[in-house]
XYZ file of N, CA and C in Angstrom:
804
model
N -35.628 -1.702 101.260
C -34.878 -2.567 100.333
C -34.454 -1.760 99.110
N -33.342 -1.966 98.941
C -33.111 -0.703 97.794
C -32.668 -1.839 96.210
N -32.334 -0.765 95.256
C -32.294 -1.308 94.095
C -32.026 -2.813 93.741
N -30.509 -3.043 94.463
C -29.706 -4.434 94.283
C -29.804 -5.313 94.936
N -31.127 -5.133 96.150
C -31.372 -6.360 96.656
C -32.602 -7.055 95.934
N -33.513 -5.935 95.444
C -34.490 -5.994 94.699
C -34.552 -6.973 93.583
N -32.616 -6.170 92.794
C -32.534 -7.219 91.690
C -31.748 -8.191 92.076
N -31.433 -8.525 92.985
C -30.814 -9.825 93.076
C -31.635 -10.849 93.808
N -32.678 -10.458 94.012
C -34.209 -11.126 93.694
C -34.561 -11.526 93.177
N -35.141 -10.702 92.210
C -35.330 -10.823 90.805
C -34.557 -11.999 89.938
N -33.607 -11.882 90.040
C -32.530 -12.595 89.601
C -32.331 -14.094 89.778
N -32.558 -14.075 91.124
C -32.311 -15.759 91.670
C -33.950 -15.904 91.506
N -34.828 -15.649 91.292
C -36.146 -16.187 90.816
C -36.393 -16.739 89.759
N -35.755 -16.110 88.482
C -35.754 -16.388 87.088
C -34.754 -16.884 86.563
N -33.476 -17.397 87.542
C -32.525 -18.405 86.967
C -32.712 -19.332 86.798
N -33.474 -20.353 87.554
C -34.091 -22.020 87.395
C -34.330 -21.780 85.897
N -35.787 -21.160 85.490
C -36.706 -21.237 84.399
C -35.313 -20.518 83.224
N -34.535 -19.512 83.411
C -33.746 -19.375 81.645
C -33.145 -20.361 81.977
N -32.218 -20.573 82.555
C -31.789 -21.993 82.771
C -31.972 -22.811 81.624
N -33.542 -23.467 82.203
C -34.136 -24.393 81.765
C -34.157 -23.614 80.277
N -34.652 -22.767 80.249
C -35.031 -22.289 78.586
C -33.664 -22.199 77.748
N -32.508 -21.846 78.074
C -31.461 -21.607 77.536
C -31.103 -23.108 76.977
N -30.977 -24.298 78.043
C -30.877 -25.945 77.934
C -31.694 -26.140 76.818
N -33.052 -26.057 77.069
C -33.624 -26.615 75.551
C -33.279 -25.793 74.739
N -32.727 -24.712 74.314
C -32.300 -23.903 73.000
C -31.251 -24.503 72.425
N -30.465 -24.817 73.271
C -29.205 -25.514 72.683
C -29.530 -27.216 72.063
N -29.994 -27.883 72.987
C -30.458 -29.090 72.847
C -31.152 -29.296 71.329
N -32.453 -28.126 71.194
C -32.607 -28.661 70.023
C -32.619 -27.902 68.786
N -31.172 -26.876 69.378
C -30.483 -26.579 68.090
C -29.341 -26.986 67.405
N -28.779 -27.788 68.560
C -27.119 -28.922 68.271
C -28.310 -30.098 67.814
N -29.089 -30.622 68.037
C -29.499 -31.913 67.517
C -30.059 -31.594 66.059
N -30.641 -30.502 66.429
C -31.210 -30.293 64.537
C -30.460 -29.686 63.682
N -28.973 -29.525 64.095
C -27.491 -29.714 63.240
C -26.990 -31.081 63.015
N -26.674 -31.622 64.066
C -26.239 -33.292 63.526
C -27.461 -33.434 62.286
N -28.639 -33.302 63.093
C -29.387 -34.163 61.680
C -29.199 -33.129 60.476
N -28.996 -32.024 60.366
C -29.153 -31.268 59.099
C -27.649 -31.971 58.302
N -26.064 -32.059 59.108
C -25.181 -32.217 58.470
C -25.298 -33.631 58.145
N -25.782 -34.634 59.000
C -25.804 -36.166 58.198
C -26.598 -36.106 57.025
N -28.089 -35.380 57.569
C -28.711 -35.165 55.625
C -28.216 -34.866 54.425
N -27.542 -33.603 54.614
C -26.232 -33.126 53.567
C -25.641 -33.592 53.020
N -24.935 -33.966 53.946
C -23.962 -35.331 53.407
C -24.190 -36.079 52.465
N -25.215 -36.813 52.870
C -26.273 -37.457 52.416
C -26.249 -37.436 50.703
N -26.982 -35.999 50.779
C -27.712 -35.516 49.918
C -26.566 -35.198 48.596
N -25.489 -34.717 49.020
C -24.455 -34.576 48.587
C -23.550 -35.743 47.411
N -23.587 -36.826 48.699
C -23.338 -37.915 47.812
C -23.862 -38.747 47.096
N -25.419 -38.541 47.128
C -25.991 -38.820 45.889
C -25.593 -38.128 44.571
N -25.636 -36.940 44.807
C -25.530 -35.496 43.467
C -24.295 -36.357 43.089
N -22.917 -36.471 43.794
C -21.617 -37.058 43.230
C -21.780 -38.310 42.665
N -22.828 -39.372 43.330
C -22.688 -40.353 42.219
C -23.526 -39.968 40.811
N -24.094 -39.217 40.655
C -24.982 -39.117 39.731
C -24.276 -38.187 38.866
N -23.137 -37.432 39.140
C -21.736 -36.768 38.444
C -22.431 -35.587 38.461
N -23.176 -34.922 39.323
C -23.791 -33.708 39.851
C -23.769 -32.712 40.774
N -22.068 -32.456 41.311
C -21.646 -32.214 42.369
C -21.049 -31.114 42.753
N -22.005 -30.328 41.547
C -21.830 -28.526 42.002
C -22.394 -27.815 43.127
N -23.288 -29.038 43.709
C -24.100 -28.660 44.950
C -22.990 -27.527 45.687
N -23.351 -26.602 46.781
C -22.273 -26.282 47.731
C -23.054 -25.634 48.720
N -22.639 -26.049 50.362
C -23.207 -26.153 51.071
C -23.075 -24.686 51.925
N -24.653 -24.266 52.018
C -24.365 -22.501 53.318
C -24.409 -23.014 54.667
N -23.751 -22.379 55.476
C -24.649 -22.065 56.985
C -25.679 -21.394 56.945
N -26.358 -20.544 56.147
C -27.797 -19.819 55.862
C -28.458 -20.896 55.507
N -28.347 -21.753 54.877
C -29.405 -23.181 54.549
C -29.613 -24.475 55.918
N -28.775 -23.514 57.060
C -28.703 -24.047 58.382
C -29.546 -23.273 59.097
N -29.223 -21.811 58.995
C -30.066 -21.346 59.969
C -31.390 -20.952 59.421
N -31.945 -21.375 57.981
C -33.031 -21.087 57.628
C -33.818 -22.026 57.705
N -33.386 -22.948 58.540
C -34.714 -24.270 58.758
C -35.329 -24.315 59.608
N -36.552 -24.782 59.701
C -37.459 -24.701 60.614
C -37.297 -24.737 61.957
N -36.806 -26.220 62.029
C -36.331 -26.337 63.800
C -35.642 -25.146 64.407
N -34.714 -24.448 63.755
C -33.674 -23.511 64.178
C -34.163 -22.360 64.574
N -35.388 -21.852 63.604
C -35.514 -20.646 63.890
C -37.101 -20.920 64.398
N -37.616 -21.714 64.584
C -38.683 -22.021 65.769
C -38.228 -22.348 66.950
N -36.769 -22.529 67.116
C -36.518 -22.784 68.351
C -35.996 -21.433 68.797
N -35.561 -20.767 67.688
C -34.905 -18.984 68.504
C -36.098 -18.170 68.639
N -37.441 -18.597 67.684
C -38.087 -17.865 67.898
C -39.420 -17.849 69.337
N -39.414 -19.420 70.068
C -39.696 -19.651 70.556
C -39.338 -19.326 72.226
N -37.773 -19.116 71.869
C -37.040 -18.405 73.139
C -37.577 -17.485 73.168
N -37.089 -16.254 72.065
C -37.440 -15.128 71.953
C -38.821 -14.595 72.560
N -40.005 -15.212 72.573
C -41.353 -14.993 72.774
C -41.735 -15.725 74.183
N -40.650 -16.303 74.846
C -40.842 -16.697 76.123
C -39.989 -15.806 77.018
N -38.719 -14.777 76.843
C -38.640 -13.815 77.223
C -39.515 -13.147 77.546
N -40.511 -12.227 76.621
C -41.083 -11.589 76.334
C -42.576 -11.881 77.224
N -42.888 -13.059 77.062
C -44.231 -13.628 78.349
C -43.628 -13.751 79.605
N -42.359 -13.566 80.289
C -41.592 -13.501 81.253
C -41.716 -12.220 81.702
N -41.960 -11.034 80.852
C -41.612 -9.857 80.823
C -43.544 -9.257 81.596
N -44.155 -10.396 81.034
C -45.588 -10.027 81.598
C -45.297 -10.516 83.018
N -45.298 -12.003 82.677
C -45.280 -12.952 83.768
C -44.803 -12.077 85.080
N -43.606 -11.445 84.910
C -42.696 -11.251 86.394
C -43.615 -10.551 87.026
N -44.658 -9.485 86.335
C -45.513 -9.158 87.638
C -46.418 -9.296 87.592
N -47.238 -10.614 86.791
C -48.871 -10.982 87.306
C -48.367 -12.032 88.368
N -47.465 -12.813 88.508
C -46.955 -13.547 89.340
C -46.949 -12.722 90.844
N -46.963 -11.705 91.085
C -46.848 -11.151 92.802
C -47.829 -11.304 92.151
N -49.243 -10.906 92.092
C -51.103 -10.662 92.069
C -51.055 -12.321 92.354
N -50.777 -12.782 92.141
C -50.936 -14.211 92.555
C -51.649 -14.574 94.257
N -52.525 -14.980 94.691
C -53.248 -15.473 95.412
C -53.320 -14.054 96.333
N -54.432 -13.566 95.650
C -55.325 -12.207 96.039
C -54.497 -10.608 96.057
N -53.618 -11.299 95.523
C -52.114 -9.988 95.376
C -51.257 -9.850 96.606
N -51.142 -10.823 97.724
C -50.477 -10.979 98.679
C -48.932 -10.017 98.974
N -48.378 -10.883 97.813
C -46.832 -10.971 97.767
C -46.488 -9.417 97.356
N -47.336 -8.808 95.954
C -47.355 -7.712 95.241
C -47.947 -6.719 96.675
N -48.588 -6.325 97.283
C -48.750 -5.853 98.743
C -47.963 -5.954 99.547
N -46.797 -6.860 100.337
C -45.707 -7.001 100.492
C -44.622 -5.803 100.068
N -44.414 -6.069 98.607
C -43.365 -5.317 98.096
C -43.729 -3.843 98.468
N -44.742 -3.389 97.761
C -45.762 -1.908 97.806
C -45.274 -1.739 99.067
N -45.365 -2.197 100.223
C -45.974 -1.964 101.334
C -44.108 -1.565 101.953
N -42.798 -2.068 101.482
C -41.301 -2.355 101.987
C -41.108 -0.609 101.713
N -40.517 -0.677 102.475
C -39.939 0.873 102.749
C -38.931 1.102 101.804
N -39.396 1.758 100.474
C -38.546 1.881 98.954
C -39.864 2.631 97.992
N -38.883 3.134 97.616
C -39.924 3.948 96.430
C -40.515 3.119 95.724
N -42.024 2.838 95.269
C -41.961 2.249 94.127
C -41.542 2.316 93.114
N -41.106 3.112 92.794
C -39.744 3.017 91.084
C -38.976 1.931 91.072
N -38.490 1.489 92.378
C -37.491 0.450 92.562
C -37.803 -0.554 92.025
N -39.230 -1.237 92.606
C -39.588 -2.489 91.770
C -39.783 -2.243 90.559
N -40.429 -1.117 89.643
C -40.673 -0.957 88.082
C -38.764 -1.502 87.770
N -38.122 -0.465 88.360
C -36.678 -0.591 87.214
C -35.578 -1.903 87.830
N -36.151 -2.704 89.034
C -35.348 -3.858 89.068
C -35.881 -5.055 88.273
N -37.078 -5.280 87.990
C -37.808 -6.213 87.304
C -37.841 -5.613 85.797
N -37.789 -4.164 85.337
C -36.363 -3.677 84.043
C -35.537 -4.053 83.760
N -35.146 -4.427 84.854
C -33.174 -4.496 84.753
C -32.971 -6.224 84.586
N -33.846 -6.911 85.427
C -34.323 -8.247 84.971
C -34.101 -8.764 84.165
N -35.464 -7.857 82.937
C -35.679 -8.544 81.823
C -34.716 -8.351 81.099
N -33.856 -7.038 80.853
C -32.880 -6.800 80.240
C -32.000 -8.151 80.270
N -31.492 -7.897 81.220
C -30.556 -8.989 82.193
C -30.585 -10.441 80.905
N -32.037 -11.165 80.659
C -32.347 -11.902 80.133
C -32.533 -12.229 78.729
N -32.538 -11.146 78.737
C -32.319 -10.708 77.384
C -31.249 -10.678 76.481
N -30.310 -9.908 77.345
C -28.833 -10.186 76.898
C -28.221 -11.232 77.006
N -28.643 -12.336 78.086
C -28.602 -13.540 78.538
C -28.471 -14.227 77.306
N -29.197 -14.001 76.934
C -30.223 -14.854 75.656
C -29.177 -14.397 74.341
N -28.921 -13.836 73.938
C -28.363 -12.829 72.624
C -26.911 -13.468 73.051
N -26.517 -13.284 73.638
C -24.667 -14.111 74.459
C -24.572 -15.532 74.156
N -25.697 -15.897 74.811
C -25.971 -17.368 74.433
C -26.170 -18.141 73.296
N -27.048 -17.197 72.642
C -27.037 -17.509 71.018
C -25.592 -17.253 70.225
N -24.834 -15.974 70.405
C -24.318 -16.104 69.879
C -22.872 -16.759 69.650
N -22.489 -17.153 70.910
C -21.728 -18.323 71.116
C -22.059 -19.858 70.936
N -23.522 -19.994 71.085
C -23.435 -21.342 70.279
C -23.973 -21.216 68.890
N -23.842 -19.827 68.060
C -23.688 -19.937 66.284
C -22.354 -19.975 66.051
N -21.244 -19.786 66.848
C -20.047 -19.664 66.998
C -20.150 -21.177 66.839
N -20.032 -21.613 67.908
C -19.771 -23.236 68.002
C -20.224 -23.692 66.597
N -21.444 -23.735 66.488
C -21.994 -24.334 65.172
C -21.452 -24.368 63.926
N -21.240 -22.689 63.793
C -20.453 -22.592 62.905
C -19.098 -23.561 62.411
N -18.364 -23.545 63.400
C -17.214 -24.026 63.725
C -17.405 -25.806 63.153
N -18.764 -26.178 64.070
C -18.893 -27.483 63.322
C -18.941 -27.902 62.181
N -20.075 -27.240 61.763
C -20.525 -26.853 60.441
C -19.381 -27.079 59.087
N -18.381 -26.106 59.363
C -17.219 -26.036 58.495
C -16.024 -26.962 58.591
N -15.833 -27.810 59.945
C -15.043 -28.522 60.111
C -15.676 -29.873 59.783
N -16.976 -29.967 60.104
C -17.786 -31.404 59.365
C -17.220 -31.257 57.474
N -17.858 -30.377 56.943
C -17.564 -30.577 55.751
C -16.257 -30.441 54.550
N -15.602 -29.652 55.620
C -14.131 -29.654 55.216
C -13.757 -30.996 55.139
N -13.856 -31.786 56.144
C -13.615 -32.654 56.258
C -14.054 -34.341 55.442
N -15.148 -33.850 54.511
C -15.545 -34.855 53.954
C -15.353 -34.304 52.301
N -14.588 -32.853 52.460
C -14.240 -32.624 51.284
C -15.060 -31.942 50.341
N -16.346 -31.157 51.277
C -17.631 -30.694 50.983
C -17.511 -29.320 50.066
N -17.841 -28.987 48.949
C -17.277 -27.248 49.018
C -18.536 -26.368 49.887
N -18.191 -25.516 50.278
C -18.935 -24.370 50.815
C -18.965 -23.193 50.308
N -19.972 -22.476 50.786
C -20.106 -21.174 50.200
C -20.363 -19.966 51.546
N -20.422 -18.761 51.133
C -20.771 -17.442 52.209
C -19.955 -17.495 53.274
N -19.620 -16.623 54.197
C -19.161 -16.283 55.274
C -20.108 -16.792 56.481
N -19.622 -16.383 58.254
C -20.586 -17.016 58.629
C -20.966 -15.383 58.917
N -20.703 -14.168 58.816
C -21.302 -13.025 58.876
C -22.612 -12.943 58.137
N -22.235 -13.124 56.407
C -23.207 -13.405 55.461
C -24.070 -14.208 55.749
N -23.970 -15.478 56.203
C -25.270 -16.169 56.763
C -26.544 -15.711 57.819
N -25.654 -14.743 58.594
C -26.301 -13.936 59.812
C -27.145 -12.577 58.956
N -26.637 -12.176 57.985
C -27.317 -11.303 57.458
C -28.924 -11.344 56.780
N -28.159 -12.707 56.298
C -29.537 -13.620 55.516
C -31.118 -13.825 56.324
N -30.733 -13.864 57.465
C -31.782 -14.557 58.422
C -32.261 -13.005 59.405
N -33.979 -12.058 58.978
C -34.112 -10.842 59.981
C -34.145 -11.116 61.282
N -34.134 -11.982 61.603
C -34.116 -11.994 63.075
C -33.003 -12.470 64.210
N -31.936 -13.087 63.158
C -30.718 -12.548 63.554
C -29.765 -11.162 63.177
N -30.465 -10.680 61.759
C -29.753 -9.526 62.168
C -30.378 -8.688 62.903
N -31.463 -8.433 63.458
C -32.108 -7.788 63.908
C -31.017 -7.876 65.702
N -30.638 -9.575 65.867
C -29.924 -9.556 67.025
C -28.907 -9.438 67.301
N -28.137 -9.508 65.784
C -26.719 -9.200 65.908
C -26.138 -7.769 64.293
N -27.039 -6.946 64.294
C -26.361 -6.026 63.302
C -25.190 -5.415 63.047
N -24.846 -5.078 61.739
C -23.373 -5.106 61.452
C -22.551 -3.902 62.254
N -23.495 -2.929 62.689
C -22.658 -1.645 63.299
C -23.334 -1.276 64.703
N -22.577 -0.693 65.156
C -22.534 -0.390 66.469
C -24.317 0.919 66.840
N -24.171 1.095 65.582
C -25.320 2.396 65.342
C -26.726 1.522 65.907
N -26.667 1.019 64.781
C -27.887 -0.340 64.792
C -28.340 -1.320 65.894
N -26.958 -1.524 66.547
C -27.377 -2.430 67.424
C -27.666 -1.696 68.598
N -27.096 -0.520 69.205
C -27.464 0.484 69.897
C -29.566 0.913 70.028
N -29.453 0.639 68.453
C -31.210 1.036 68.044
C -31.909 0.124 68.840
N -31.844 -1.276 68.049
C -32.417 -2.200 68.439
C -32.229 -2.919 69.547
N -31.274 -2.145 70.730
C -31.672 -3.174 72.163
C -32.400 -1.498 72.613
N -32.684 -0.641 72.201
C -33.164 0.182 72.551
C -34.475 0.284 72.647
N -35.674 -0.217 70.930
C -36.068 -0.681 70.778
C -36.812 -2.357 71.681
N -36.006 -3.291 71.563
C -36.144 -3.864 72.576
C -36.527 -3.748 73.672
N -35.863 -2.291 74.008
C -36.498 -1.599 75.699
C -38.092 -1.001 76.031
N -37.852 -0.520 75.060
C -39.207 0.150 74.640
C -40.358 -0.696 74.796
N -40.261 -1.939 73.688
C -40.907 -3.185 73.406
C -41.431 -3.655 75.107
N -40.185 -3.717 75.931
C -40.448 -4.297 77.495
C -41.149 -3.090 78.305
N -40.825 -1.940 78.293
C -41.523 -1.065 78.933
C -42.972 -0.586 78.116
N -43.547 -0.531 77.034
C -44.796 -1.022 76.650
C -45.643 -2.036 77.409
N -45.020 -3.278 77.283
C -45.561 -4.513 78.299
C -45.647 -3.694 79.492
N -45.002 -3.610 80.308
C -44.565 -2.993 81.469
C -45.578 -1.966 82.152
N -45.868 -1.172 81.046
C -47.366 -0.138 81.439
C -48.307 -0.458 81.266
N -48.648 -1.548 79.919
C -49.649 -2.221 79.888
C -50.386 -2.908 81.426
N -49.216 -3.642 81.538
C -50.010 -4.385 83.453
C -50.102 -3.829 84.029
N -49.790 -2.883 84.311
C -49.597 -1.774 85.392
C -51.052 -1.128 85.356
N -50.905 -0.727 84.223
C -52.276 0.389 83.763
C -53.571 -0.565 84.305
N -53.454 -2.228 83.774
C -54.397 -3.271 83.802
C -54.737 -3.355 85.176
N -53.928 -3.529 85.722
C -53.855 -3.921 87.230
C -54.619 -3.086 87.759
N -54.160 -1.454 87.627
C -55.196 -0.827 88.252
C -55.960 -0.454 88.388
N -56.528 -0.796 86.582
C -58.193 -0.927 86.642
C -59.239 -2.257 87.182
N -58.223 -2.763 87.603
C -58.973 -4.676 87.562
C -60.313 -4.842 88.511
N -60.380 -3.692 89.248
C -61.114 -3.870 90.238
C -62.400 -3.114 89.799
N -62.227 -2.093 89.042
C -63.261 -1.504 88.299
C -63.987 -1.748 87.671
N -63.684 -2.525 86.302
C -64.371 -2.801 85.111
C -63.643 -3.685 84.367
N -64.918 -4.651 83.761
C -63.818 -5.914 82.982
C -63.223 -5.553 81.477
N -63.200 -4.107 81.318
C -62.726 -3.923 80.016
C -61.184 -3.050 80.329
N -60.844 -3.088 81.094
C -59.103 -2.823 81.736
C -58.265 -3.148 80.846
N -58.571 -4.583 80.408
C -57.137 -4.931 79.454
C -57.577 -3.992 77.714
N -59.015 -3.931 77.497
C -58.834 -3.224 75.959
C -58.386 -1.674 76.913
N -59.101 -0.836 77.931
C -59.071 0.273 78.142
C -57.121 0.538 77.958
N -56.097 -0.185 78.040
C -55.317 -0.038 78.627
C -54.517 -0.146 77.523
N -55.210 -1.285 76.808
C -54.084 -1.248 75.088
C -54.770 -0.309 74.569
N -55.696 0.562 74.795
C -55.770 1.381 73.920
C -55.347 2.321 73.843
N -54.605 3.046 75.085
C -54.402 4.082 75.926
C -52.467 3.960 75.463
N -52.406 2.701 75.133
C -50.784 2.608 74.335
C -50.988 2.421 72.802
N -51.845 2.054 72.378
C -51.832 2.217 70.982
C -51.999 3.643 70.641
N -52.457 4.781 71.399
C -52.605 5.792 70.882
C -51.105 6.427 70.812
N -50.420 5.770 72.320
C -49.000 6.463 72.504
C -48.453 6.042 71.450
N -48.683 4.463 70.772
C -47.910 4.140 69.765
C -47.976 4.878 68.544
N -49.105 5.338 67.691
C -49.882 5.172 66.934
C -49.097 7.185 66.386
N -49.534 7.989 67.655
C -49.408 9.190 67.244
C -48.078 9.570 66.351
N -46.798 9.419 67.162
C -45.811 9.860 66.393
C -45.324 8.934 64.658
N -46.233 7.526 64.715
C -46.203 6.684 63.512
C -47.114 7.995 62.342
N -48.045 8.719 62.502
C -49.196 9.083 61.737
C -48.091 10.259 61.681
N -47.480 11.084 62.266
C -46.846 11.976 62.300
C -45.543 12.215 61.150
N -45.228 10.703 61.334
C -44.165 10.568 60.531
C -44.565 10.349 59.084
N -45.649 9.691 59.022
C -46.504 9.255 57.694
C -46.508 10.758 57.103
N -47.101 11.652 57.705
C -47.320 13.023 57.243
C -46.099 14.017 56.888
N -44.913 13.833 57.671
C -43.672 14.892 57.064
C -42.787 13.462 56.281
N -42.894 12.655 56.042
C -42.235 11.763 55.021
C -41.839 12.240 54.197
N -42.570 12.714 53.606
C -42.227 13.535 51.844
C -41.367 15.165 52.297
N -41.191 15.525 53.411
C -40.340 16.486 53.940
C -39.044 16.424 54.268
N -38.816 15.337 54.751
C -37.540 15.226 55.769
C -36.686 14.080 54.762
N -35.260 14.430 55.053
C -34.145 13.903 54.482
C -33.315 12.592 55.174
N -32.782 12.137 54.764
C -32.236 10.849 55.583
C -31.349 11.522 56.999
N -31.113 12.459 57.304
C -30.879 12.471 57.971
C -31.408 12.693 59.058
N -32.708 13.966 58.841
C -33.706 14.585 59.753
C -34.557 13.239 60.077
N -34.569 12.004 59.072
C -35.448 10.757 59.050
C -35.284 10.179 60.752
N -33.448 9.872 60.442
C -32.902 9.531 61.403
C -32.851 9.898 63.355
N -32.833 11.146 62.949
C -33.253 12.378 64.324
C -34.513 12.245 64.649
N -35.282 12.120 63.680
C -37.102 11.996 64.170
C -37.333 10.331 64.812
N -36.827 9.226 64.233
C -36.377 8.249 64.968
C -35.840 7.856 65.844
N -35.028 8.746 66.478
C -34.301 8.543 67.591
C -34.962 9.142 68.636
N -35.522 10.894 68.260
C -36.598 11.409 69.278
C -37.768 10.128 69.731
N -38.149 9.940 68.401
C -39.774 9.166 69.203
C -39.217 7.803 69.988
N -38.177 7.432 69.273
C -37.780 6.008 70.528
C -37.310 6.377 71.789
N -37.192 7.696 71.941
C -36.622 8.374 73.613
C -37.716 8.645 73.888
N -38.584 9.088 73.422
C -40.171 10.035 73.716
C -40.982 9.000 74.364
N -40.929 7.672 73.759
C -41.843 6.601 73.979
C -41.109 5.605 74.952
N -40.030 5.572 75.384
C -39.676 4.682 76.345
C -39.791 6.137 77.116
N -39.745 7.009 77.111
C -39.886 8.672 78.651
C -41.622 8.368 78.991
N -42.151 8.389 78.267
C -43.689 8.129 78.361
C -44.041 7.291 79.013
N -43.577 5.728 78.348
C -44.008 4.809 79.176
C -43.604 4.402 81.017
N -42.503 4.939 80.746
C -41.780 4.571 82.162
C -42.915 5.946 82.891
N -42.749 6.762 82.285
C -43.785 7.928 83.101
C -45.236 7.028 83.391
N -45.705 6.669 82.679
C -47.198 6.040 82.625
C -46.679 5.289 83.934
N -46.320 4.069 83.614
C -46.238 2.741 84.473
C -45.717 3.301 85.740
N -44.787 4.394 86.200
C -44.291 4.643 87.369
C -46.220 5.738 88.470
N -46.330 6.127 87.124
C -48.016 7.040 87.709
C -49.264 6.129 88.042
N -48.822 4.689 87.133
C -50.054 3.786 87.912
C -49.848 3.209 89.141
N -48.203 3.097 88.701
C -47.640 1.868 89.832
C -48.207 2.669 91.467
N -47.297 3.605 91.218
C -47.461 4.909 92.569
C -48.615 5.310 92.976
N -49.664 5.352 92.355
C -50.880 5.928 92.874
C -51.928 5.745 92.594
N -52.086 5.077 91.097
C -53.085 4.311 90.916
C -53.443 2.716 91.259
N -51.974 1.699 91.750
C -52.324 0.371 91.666
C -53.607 -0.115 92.844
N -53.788 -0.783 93.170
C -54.945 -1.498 94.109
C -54.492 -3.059 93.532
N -54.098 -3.450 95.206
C -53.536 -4.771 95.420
C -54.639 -5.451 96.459
């Protein structure tokens, strides 16, 4: 079975569930807009009868409310348990299914980088999705209050800036955003060696899951202490180059790790 049947596996497995996760993102982020703009309103025309009506309304006072960003952040972190999930799910009833795959005439690399390509997949899923319905919102947003004669303030760029965890998902330059789905990668292939590493101690000893974060906290940990130490050396630019090495160094590592357990250390 080679790469693209692998991921188109992969694929039709985890469409039901974003699906479903994408549906409630929207659901109760359009509902906790109606209610934010009827409040406004609201709120608004009190200030005017009371001859107080310098109020003026952001989309950042939209996306900084609770519901909104417990609901992106709630996506966000169900990706991410998806990213475990996709392979404690084969270990599932005595590791059957995960023996199966091992066992299909394909390198194991295949399954590490189609259940990669997955999460990615979902990821971007997710980031598309969001940002077409801040689009929409937006759109509401400004046409609700135009319309009642509301003044407004900021851009809807500026609003996105306001909030780290949208810029973190949508940054202003091409540099940045390059970083951070890179980053992102990293983030998934961490997970990624973590189970791997876990898995193939499971049969050994019940301390697998610390033996295994520890064995990545060191990967994490070294080039952080490294950098702590030439800080007071290096210039914004060399800053930049030493950042870009260790985020290549540490997604080369991990995929090395997780492909050396997968291959020869797992026990299914």
């Amino acid at each position: 079975m080679n790469l693209l049947k692998l991921l188109s596996w992969e694929v039709e497995r985890v469409t039901k569930p974003f699906l479903m996760l994408v549906t409630g993102l929207l659901v109760v982020q359009f509902g906790y807009l109606g209610y934010f703009l009827w409040g406004e309103t609201n709120f608004y025309e009190q200030l005017r009868r009371a001859g107080d009506a310098d109020y003026q309304m952001s989309f950042a006072d939209y996306l900084g409310g609770t519901p909104y960003l417990l609901s992106l952040g709630i996506a966000v972190a169900a990706v991410l348990l998806y990213s475990v999930w996709i392979w404690y799910r084969d270990f599932q009833g005595r590791g059957t299914f995960m023996m199966r795959l091992l066992t299909m005439p394909q390198k194991r690399m295949t399954i590490f980088f189609a259940k990669l390509a997955t999460i990615l997949m979902m990821t971007f899923g997710l980031f598309a999705v969001e940002w077409i319905a801040l689009k929409l919102q937006y759109i509401a947003f400004t046409s609700w209050f135009e319309d009642k004669m509301i003044p407004m303030q900021g851009s809807f760029e500026q609003a996105l800036s306001y909030q780290a965890i949208l810029s973190m998902m949508y940054p202003s330059s091409l540099v940045n955003f390059v970083i951070h789905q890179l980053m992102i990668t990293i983030a998934v292939l961490f997970i990624f060696a973590f189970v791997l590493i876990e898995r193939s101690f499971w049969q050994r000893t019940l301390w697998s899951p610390v033996l295994s974060l520890s064995i990545l906290v060191v990967i994490l940990t070294i080039p952080i202490l490294g950098y702590a130490f030439l800080d007071n050396y290096l210039i914004y630019d060399e800053t930049i180059v030493y950042v870009g090495v260790v985020l290549i160094a540490w997604a080369g590592v991990t995929i090395w790790l997780g492909g050396r357990f997968l291959q020869t250390k797992l026990n299914v």
